[in-house]
Amino acid sequence: MAEMFNAAVGAGLTCWDRTANYRRYIKSLGDNLTSLESKMAELRWVYDEVNRLVSTAEEGERWIRRPITDGWLQRVETHRKEAKEILVKGKEMMGMTCLCGLCFSNCRARYRQSKLANEKRAEIEKTLGQGGNFKVKEDVAYEPADLILKRSIEALRHKTSELYDVFQTVKQRVKQEEDKRLVPTPEVGGWLERAQLLLEKEVRKILDQWTHEMEKGFHGVGGDSRSQSQRNSASYYQLSKHVEEKRATVEEELRKASSFTVFTYEPANLILMRSLEALRRKTSELHDVFETVKQQVKLEEGKHLKIPAGGRDDPVRNTVPFNWFSNLFINRNSTSYYELSKHAEEKRATVEEELRKASSFSVFTYKPDDPLMKIPLEPPVGLDSSFEEVWKWVQDESVRRIGIYGMGGVGKTTLLKKIHNEILGMKDKYDVVAWIVVSQPTCSKIQEIIWEKLHLSKSEWDSKSESDRSTEGKNKESDRSTENKESHRSTEGKKKKNRIQDTEQIAERSFLLFLDDVWEVIDLLNLGIPSHDHQHKSKIIFTTRSENVCGQMQAERKKKIDCLPPDKALELFREKVGEDTWHAHVEIPKLAKSLVKECAYLPLALIIIGAAMASRKHHDDWRRAIKYFKGQHLKNYQSHFEFAEKVLRVLEFSYDALPNETHKRCFLYCSIFPEDRAYHMDELIDLWVGEGFLNECESLREARDCGIDIIRYLVRVCLLEEVGMSSFKMHDVVRDMALWVASEHGEKKYKILCQEKRRYFEPTEFMKWADAERISFWGVDGRMENFRVYFTTFSSLSTLIIRHSRVDLFPNGLFSSMPSLRVLDLSFNEPLEKLPIDIGVLVNLRYLDLRRTPIRRQPVLLKNLTRLEFLLIDRGCPVPKGLILSLTSLRVFSWESENLIKGKRNDGEELNVIEELDGMNQIEDVCLQLFFAADVQKLLANCPHLQRCLRELEIRSVIIQKLSLRRMEHLRYLGLLDCTIGEISMVEGDPYGCGGETGRGDGSECPHPLPSCYPEPTSTSTSSCPESQGCFSSLERLTISSCSKLTDVTILIYHAPILTSLKIDNCPSIRELISGDIEDSHVEKILSSLIELVLKDLPKLESICSRALPFPSLKSYDVRNCPNLKKGGAPARPMR
């Protein structure tokens, strides 16, 4: 029984397992119908999309449906019909049940319907997958051959029309030139033949064939109801291919035509005739020049001219080679026109080259040194008689020393300049010619200038003591009388031998010296200048305010310059006032006579007051001016002092005429600089800002712009003189007036103290500081340790300048006595190694200059200077961590050095300075000198705020394969020195964007383009940024030295539109400064502001640019050791 039971149970279980799938289909009929219905809805959507693409291609583009697309659409229709039937039957079965709904009726039919629905769903999913491949019209249809052919024909017609226009233009150009007896070049002639063949035969044949094919396709068919086979005819495909080939041929001919620059040429016979005629003309010209040069050389050889010793090249041999007129012949044995023409042209070029060389001869024999250049000078007024008298003495060889004396501002320097310029024609009489502004004389200064004029080496000069230098001049006197004596023996035989050699060189030379503004007697013999009776005659012409100096200088002739006569004074005054103002009112000329009289006829006063009155066109202004002067007479002085002070009061009128108090304060501040010392514009303006004169300006750049306007105004009204690029000085009489006004008309004579070339500090002199507001000492050589005995309070002192001195110690407590100090300048004090601790109590200090001082430790209390706006320190000075962040008012920071700092370790100080500066929102102006590549990359990649504040950046001794510079629109100086840089690129960071907006970003890069007027170097990415030219829009000076791997500087020059100084030396890999082609319309823009160009030790340099640049602003250039620089590669020498 048990076995039977087990067998029955096993059979039952087997049966149950086999019917499980059957039961599942029966049970899931509803789910399968729902799934099928969902897939059908999805299929309908895909079907509509594919149908839409097909309709667009067929109806809009007239394309033909692809067979695969058509088959898919038919399958979808079939699926839709079959699925509909399955869904209808399945829903009917869902309502059929028995046993009160406890079981399904007709289970077998229900099983088949559920299985059918599931299979149909699987088929639809497959069809959906195929439909997903139909995404664009090209997937569902294709362009038939007739449309391809039509499109190709249209393109061919367009290009043919273009070719026809070009053909007619070239043909007309050739015809015009053929009328001039020229013939077409082989290239142009062949092109015309090919183009004509294309236009008249080949293209026409193709068009006729296309017309025939179209007619054949429509033959017997109404409208445009051609079949697919007709539209895809094989002949259409073949013709399309032929059309495309012909279009390519037409395009190639168009490309060739666009390259034509020469259309015709002269035939050989015309070339020969023209070449021979040009050669005859140039040969005749050369013969005339040869005879002229030959005669001139023969004439000057009779003057016993000498070639100087010392191994110099012989200028006569170098300048006038005597074989330059030989070998002028033509090979008349040539039988070919072309060969003969070639010989003629080569020989003509040789003749022209020799003519060019001859035209460059300014001198024909050698005269050592030609240093004189005309000094700019306005036509002097009223000095004619004085000039004629002095000029006679200049021409008299027996007169060796001439003194010109008179009061300040009377015109002594003007007369000396006129003599200097007139003597240019006599300069060949002298070996050494020098113009020296003496003011406060030092023998070494004048000796050094003379030494340079002798072309003796600088190292030789530096190695000599002052006594050695003077001995050279004294030996000249003794050598003549003791020539055969041995009185000069010494233990230093070698030194003596060298000195005698130098003495012999000086003894062979004659001197012409112009010494301006001599205050004390100068021992000329001590300078090495021979005495009156020396065989080599010299001449010294000097100016001084004192007649006594003329006697002490042993002047053989002296001339006093007085004030101008009334008529000449009025003439000078009228010239400065200007004709517009002079004729503005009928009373002005009459009033001017009175005003000229009040100026005491002093030229300087006339110039300054005339400039001040130039804008006064109302006669009432002139009356008030006269009234002002008449009220300033002094009654209680002797005549000499009364006249001197009256001059100052006359000049004071120009001070009173300044437009506002700011202009007046800034003008008076200029008097703290020593007499005849030039000062740079930026430095002067920063001092004004430090004093608080320009507080109304919101930013430093606005203050500097305002300062520039003030300086230009002071120059226009003749209160400042421009002496160089951005450098100025005061005339000594104007400075006297400024000091007089600043001292309240002499009542407080210690209000401003300015002294130069002091040997030491007198302890008692510090008592004068008690009333001083500004103190300026230059060239002091001494200590201040005794100052503590005389402690007092300097409550009014706002400026203290001790500069270019040798003060090594400031006693503690000195700065504590200066509570109001705003400006402290201790720069260029080479022995100064530390600052006193009490510098930290200067809570009102705004300007601190410690450049070129060897300070190696900053006082901790320096962090207390919370009002400090300017901090200028030497690159060797340490910057403690946190110092910059503690100076909460800091706006200007400079950390540079003129000397190379060797062996410097990367201790993180440089990086710390960069990070602290970038974190200060108030910083506006930064000058940095960086030595480490990682810090340079940090600055350029992650410090956008600091980049925008950079005014000067010098990178030294770094190794960077690719230097990626960014927008620094305020950078004025960039230096790359002793660096290993393979490539320089320009990128623009997020902080500024393409429009240059300010901000703080992450430094991510976006490519920065070149200005549109320049070709695009390979080292720069491009974008559509329109402001790219502003990357270095303020860069004025660029210096690159000893960068061995750098090949060009194109990217830097392109991004610096106002570059004024470019210096490159010792860069052996540079071949061309500016690479790439330049359009004609933009040649004048490149380096158009350049004033100074220096190129040295560039052995591979071949050219500056592929185009000849005009350099309209160039005033000075120096090109040395550039052996491969091509002829014409450097600019023409600027006019001096």
mmCIF file of N, CA, C and O in Angstrom, residues 673-735:
data_model
loop_
_atom_site.group_PDB
_atom_site.id
_atom_site.type_symbol
_atom_site.label_atom_id
_atom_site.label_comp_id
_atom_site.label_asym_id
_atom_site.label_seq_id
_atom_site.Cartn_x
_atom_site.Cartn_y
_atom_site.Cartn_z
ATOM 1 N N PHE A 673 64.353 119.376 -2.971
ATOM 2 C CA PHE A 673 65.400 118.669 -3.700
ATOM 3 C C PHE A 673 66.587 119.603 -3.896
ATOM 4 O O PHE A 673 66.412 120.809 -4.086
ATOM 5 N N PRO A 674 67.806 119.092 -3.866
ATOM 6 C CA PRO A 674 68.984 119.952 -4.035
ATOM 7 C C PRO A 674 68.990 120.658 -5.390
ATOM 8 O O PRO A 674 68.335 120.233 -6.342
ATOM 9 N N GLU A 675 69.750 121.719 -5.457
ATOM 10 C CA GLU A 675 69.837 122.521 -6.672
ATOM 11 C C GLU A 675 70.365 121.695 -7.837
ATOM 12 O O GLU A 675 71.309 120.907 -7.697
ATOM 13 N N ASP A 676 69.700 121.857 -8.991
ATOM 14 C CA ASP A 676 70.064 121.184 -10.247
ATOM 15 C C ASP A 676 69.908 119.668 -10.186
ATOM 16 O O ASP A 676 70.400 118.955 -11.051
ATOM 17 N N ARG A 677 69.227 119.149 -9.182
ATOM 18 C CA ARG A 677 68.982 117.706 -9.123
ATOM 19 C C ARG A 677 67.635 117.396 -9.755
ATOM 20 O O ARG A 677 66.616 117.977 -9.396
ATOM 21 N N ALA A 678 67.668 116.497 -10.719
ATOM 22 C CA ALA A 678 66.425 116.097 -11.378
ATOM 23 C C ALA A 678 65.704 115.059 -10.523
ATOM 24 O O ALA A 678 66.327 114.266 -9.813
ATOM 25 N N TYR A 679 64.405 115.061 -10.578
ATOM 26 C CA TYR A 679 63.607 114.091 -9.840
ATOM 27 C C TYR A 679 62.553 113.509 -10.756
ATOM 28 O O TYR A 679 62.014 114.172 -11.634
ATOM 29 N N HIS A 680 62.279 112.226 -10.530
ATOM 30 C CA HIS A 680 61.352 111.500 -11.391
ATOM 31 C C HIS A 680 59.908 111.837 -11.026
ATOM 32 O O HIS A 680 59.571 112.049 -9.865
ATOM 33 N N MET A 681 59.069 111.863 -12.036
ATOM 34 C CA MET A 681 57.682 112.275 -11.850
ATOM 35 C C MET A 681 56.953 111.365 -10.861
ATOM 36 O O MET A 681 56.269 111.855 -9.946
ATOM 37 N N ASP A 682 57.069 110.047 -11.009
ATOM 38 C CA ASP A 682 56.347 109.135 -10.121
ATOM 39 C C ASP A 682 56.789 109.305 -8.672
ATOM 40 O O ASP A 682 55.959 109.290 -7.749
ATOM 41 N N GLU A 683 58.086 109.474 -8.471
ATOM 42 C CA GLU A 683 58.598 109.632 -7.116
ATOM 43 C C GLU A 683 58.066 110.908 -6.479
ATOM 44 O O GLU A 683 57.654 110.919 -5.314
ATOM 45 N N LEU A 684 58.057 111.994 -7.248
ATOM 46 C CA LEU A 684 57.569 113.276 -6.725
ATOM 47 C C LEU A 684 56.088 113.193 -6.366
ATOM 48 O O LEU A 684 55.663 113.643 -5.290
ATOM 49 N N ILE A 685 55.299 112.576 -7.238
ATOM 50 C CA ILE A 685 53.859 112.477 -6.979
ATOM 51 C C ILE A 685 53.589 111.615 -5.746
ATOM 52 O O ILE A 685 52.713 111.934 -4.924
ATOM 53 N N ASP A 686 54.340 110.524 -5.588
ATOM 54 C CA ASP A 686 54.141 109.678 -4.405
ATOM 55 C C ASP A 686 54.462 110.442 -3.119
ATOM 56 O O ASP A 686 53.801 110.248 -2.087
ATOM 57 N N LEU A 687 55.473 111.298 -3.161
ATOM 58 C CA LEU A 687 55.771 112.125 -1.991
ATOM 59 C C LEU A 687 54.620 113.088 -1.707
ATOM 60 O O LEU A 687 54.272 113.334 -0.542
ATOM 61 N N TRP A 688 54.039 113.670 -2.761
ATOM 62 C CA TRP A 688 52.866 114.538 -2.578
ATOM 63 C C TRP A 688 51.726 113.772 -1.902
ATOM 64 O O TRP A 688 51.072 114.280 -0.996
ATOM 65 N N VAL A 689 51.499 112.539 -2.383
ATOM 66 C CA VAL A 689 50.426 111.730 -1.794
ATOM 67 C C VAL A 689 50.748 111.436 -0.335
ATOM 68 O O VAL A 689 49.875 111.500 0.542
ATOM 69 N N GLY A 690 52.016 111.096 -0.040
ATOM 70 C CA GLY A 690 52.406 110.818 1.332
ATOM 71 C C GLY A 690 52.204 112.013 2.242
ATOM 72 O O GLY A 690 51.837 111.871 3.417
ATOM 73 N N GLU A 691 52.408 113.217 1.728
ATOM 74 C CA GLU A 691 52.201 114.438 2.512
ATOM 75 C C GLU A 691 50.718 114.777 2.670
ATOM 76 O O GLU A 691 50.360 115.609 3.486
ATOM 77 N N GLY A 692 49.870 114.132 1.867
ATOM 78 C CA GLY A 692 48.434 114.393 1.969
ATOM 79 C C GLY A 692 47.946 115.517 1.090
ATOM 80 O O GLY A 692 46.821 116.013 1.269
ATOM 81 N N PHE A 693 48.759 115.951 0.103
ATOM 82 C CA PHE A 693 48.353 117.048 -0.773
ATOM 83 C C PHE A 693 47.202 116.656 -1.701
ATOM 84 O O PHE A 693 46.454 117.523 -2.159
ATOM 85 N N LEU A 694 47.080 115.364 -2.011
ATOM 86 C CA LEU A 694 46.099 114.907 -2.997
ATOM 87 C C LEU A 694 45.041 114.031 -2.346
ATOM 88 O O LEU A 694 44.555 113.068 -2.938
ATOM 89 N N ASN A 695 44.660 114.369 -1.131
ATOM 90 C CA ASN A 695 43.701 113.542 -0.391
ATOM 91 C C ASN A 695 42.317 113.539 -1.012
ATOM 92 O O ASN A 695 41.512 112.644 -0.743
ATOM 93 N N GLU A 696 42.014 114.553 -1.843
ATOM 94 C CA GLU A 696 40.671 114.597 -2.422
ATOM 95 C C GLU A 696 40.468 113.515 -3.485
ATOM 96 O O GLU A 696 39.342 113.237 -3.896
ATOM 97 N N CYS A 697 41.541 112.888 -3.920
ATOM 98 C CA CYS A 697 41.441 111.826 -4.926
ATOM 99 C C CYS A 697 41.042 110.524 -4.228
ATOM 100 O O CYS A 697 41.540 110.193 -3.151
ATOM 101 N N GLU A 698 40.156 109.781 -4.865
ATOM 102 C CA GLU A 698 39.616 108.573 -4.250
ATOM 103 C C GLU A 698 40.558 107.391 -4.332
ATOM 104 O O GLU A 698 40.506 106.494 -3.504
ATOM 105 N N SER A 699 41.389 107.334 -5.343
ATOM 106 C CA SER A 699 42.289 106.194 -5.515
ATOM 107 C C SER A 699 43.682 106.700 -5.838
ATOM 108 O O SER A 699 43.888 107.874 -6.182
ATOM 109 N N LEU A 700 44.657 105.796 -5.723
ATOM 110 C CA LEU A 700 46.032 106.158 -6.000
ATOM 111 C C LEU A 700 46.212 106.526 -7.470
ATOM 112 O O LEU A 700 46.916 107.485 -7.798
ATOM 113 N N ARG A 701 45.571 105.785 -8.358
ATOM 114 C CA ARG A 701 45.724 106.087 -9.784
ATOM 115 C C ARG A 701 45.109 107.440 -10.129
ATOM 116 O O ARG A 701 45.627 108.176 -10.962
ATOM 117 N N GLU A 702 44.006 107.761 -9.495
ATOM 118 C CA GLU A 702 43.422 109.085 -9.705
ATOM 119 C C GLU A 702 44.371 110.161 -9.163
ATOM 120 O O GLU A 702 44.525 111.227 -9.784
ATOM 121 N N ALA A 703 45.001 109.899 -8.027
ATOM 122 C CA ALA A 703 45.948 110.861 -7.464
ATOM 123 C C ALA A 703 47.147 111.042 -8.390
ATOM 124 O O ALA A 703 47.634 112.167 -8.580
ATOM 125 N N ARG A 704 47.630 109.944 -8.967
ATOM 126 C CA ARG A 704 48.771 110.064 -9.883
ATOM 127 C C ARG A 704 48.391 110.815 -11.150
ATOM 128 O O ARG A 704 49.172 111.614 -11.672
ATOM 129 N N ASP A 705 47.196 110.582 -11.658
ATOM 130 C CA ASP A 705 46.740 111.352 -12.818
ATOM 131 C C ASP A 705 46.650 112.832 -12.478
ATOM 132 O O ASP A 705 47.045 113.695 -13.273
ATOM 133 N N CYS A 706 46.146 113.129 -11.305
ATOM 134 C CA CYS A 706 46.064 114.522 -10.862
ATOM 135 C C CYS A 706 47.457 115.114 -10.717
ATOM 136 O O CYS A 706 47.698 116.270 -11.100
ATOM 137 N N GLY A 707 48.399 114.341 -10.165
ATOM 138 C CA GLY A 707 49.766 114.815 -10.020
ATOM 139 C C GLY A 707 50.429 115.091 -11.355
ATOM 140 O O GLY A 707 51.167 116.075 -11.507
ATOM 141 N N ILE A 708 50.170 114.227 -12.338
ATOM 142 C CA ILE A 708 50.715 114.458 -13.677
ATOM 143 C C ILE A 708 50.190 115.764 -14.252
ATOM 144 O O ILE A 708 50.944 116.556 -14.855
ATOM 145 N N ASP A 709 48.901 116.022 -14.079
ATOM 146 C CA ASP A 709 48.322 117.281 -14.568
ATOM 147 C C ASP A 709 48.987 118.480 -13.895
ATOM 148 O O ASP A 709 49.248 119.504 -14.541
ATOM 149 N N ILE A 710 49.256 118.376 -12.598
ATOM 150 C CA ILE A 710 49.889 119.481 -11.876
ATOM 151 C C ILE A 710 51.304 119.718 -12.414
ATOM 152 O O ILE A 710 51.709 120.866 -12.658
ATOM 153 N N ILE A 711 52.070 118.646 -12.608
ATOM 154 C CA ILE A 711 53.436 118.799 -13.125
ATOM 155 C C ILE A 711 53.421 119.419 -14.519
ATOM 156 O O ILE A 711 54.212 120.323 -14.823
ATOM 157 N N ARG A 712 52.536 118.957 -15.377
ATOM 158 C CA ARG A 712 52.462 119.528 -16.724
ATOM 159 C C ARG A 712 52.090 121.010 -16.679
ATOM 160 O O ARG A 712 52.592 121.811 -17.474
ATOM 161 N N TYR A 713 51.223 121.355 -15.745
ATOM 162 C CA TYR A 713 50.850 122.765 -15.615
ATOM 163 C C TYR A 713 52.059 123.588 -15.165
ATOM 164 O O TYR A 713 52.325 124.674 -15.698
ATOM 165 N N LEU A 714 52.819 123.073 -14.173
ATOM 166 C CA LEU A 714 53.995 123.793 -13.694
ATOM 167 C C LEU A 714 55.046 123.937 -14.790
ATOM 168 O O LEU A 714 55.763 124.937 -14.841
ATOM 169 N N VAL A 715 55.142 122.942 -15.676
ATOM 170 C CA VAL A 715 56.071 123.046 -16.801
ATOM 171 C C VAL A 715 55.590 124.119 -17.773
ATOM 172 O O VAL A 715 56.383 124.927 -18.290
ATOM 173 N N ARG A 716 54.278 124.142 -18.041
ATOM 174 C CA ARG A 716 53.737 125.125 -18.991
ATOM 175 C C ARG A 716 53.965 126.551 -18.518
ATOM 176 O O ARG A 716 54.186 127.453 -19.333
ATOM 177 N N VAL A 717 53.892 126.793 -17.210
ATOM 178 C CA VAL A 717 54.084 128.152 -16.702
ATOM 179 C C VAL A 717 55.532 128.387 -16.295
ATOM 180 O O VAL A 717 55.835 129.355 -15.574
ATOM 181 N N CYS A 718 56.445 127.516 -16.757
ATOM 182 C CA CYS A 718 57.892 127.699 -16.614
ATOM 183 C C CYS A 718 58.368 127.644 -15.164
ATOM 184 O O CYS A 718 59.433 128.183 -14.842
ATOM 185 N N LEU A 719 57.630 127.034 -14.271
ATOM 186 C CA LEU A 719 58.090 126.869 -12.899
ATOM 187 C C LEU A 719 58.855 125.563 -12.707
ATOM 188 O O LEU A 719 59.556 125.396 -11.717
ATOM 189 N N LEU A 720 58.715 124.625 -13.638
ATOM 190 C CA LEU A 720 59.524 123.410 -13.679
ATOM 191 C C LEU A 720 60.118 123.270 -15.073
ATOM 192 O O LEU A 720 59.530 123.736 -16.060
ATOM 193 N N GLU A 721 61.268 122.601 -15.141
ATOM 194 C CA GLU A 721 61.912 122.338 -16.424
ATOM 195 C C GLU A 721 61.970 120.832 -16.644
ATOM 196 O O GLU A 721 62.329 120.086 -15.738
ATOM 197 N N GLU A 722 61.612 120.410 -17.840
ATOM 198 C CA GLU A 722 61.693 118.990 -18.185
ATOM 199 C C GLU A 722 63.102 118.692 -18.668
ATOM 200 O O GLU A 722 63.601 119.346 -19.584
ATOM 201 N N VAL A 723 63.750 117.703 -18.040
ATOM 202 C CA VAL A 723 65.148 117.408 -18.360
ATOM 203 C C VAL A 723 65.334 116.011 -18.940
ATOM 204 O O VAL A 723 66.454 115.600 -19.209
ATOM 205 N N GLY A 724 64.293 115.281 -19.117
ATOM 206 C CA GLY A 724 64.399 113.933 -19.683
ATOM 207 C C GLY A 724 63.040 113.288 -19.677
ATOM 208 O O GLY A 724 62.016 113.934 -19.446
ATOM 209 N N MET A 725 63.009 111.969 -19.973
ATOM 210 C CA MET A 725 61.753 111.248 -19.972
ATOM 211 C C MET A 725 61.211 111.174 -18.543
ATOM 212 O O MET A 725 61.764 110.488 -17.692
ATOM 213 N N SER A 726 60.175 111.948 -18.274
ATOM 214 C CA SER A 726 59.490 111.939 -16.976
ATOM 215 C C SER A 726 60.376 112.438 -15.836
ATOM 216 O O SER A 726 60.170 112.073 -14.686
ATOM 217 N N SER A 727 61.373 113.265 -16.148
ATOM 218 C CA SER A 727 62.231 113.850 -15.112
ATOM 219 C C SER A 727 62.178 115.368 -15.208
ATOM 220 O O SER A 727 62.096 115.924 -16.309
ATOM 221 N N PHE A 728 62.274 116.020 -14.036
ATOM 222 C CA PHE A 728 62.102 117.461 -13.978
ATOM 223 C C PHE A 728 63.067 118.053 -12.951
ATOM 224 O O PHE A 728 63.596 117.356 -12.086
ATOM 225 N N LYS A 729 63.266 119.361 -13.076
ATOM 226 C CA LYS A 729 64.030 120.084 -12.068
ATOM 227 C C LYS A 729 63.565 121.535 -12.062
ATOM 228 O O LYS A 729 62.816 121.979 -12.938
ATOM 229 N N MET A 730 64.031 122.279 -11.044
ATOM 230 C CA MET A 730 63.736 123.698 -10.910
ATOM 231 C C MET A 730 64.951 124.515 -11.342
ATOM 232 O O MET A 730 66.089 124.157 -11.031
ATOM 233 N N HIS A 731 64.689 125.607 -12.050
ATOM 234 C CA HIS A 731 65.751 126.582 -12.263
ATOM 235 C C HIS A 731 66.187 127.081 -10.894
ATOM 236 O O HIS A 731 65.380 127.231 -9.976
ATOM 237 N N ASP A 732 67.496 127.337 -10.731
ATOM 238 C CA ASP A 732 67.988 127.684 -9.404
ATOM 239 C C ASP A 732 67.341 128.947 -8.850
ATOM 240 O O ASP A 732 67.081 129.059 -7.647
ATOM 241 N N VAL A 733 67.025 129.939 -9.722
ATOM 242 C CA VAL A 733 66.381 131.162 -9.240
ATOM 243 C C VAL A 733 64.934 130.875 -8.839
ATOM 244 O O VAL A 733 64.435 131.393 -7.832
ATOM 245 N N VAL A 734 64.244 130.043 -9.596
ATOM 246 C CA VAL A 734 62.878 129.663 -9.228
ATOM 247 C C VAL A 734 62.889 128.900 -7.908
ATOM 248 O O VAL A 734 62.019 129.096 -7.049
ATOM 249 N N ARG A 735 63.907 128.062 -7.726
ATOM 250 C CA ARG A 735 64.012 127.337 -6.456
ATOM 251 C C ARG A 735 64.253 128.300 -5.299
ATOM 252 O O ARG A 735 63.694 128.143 -4.208
#
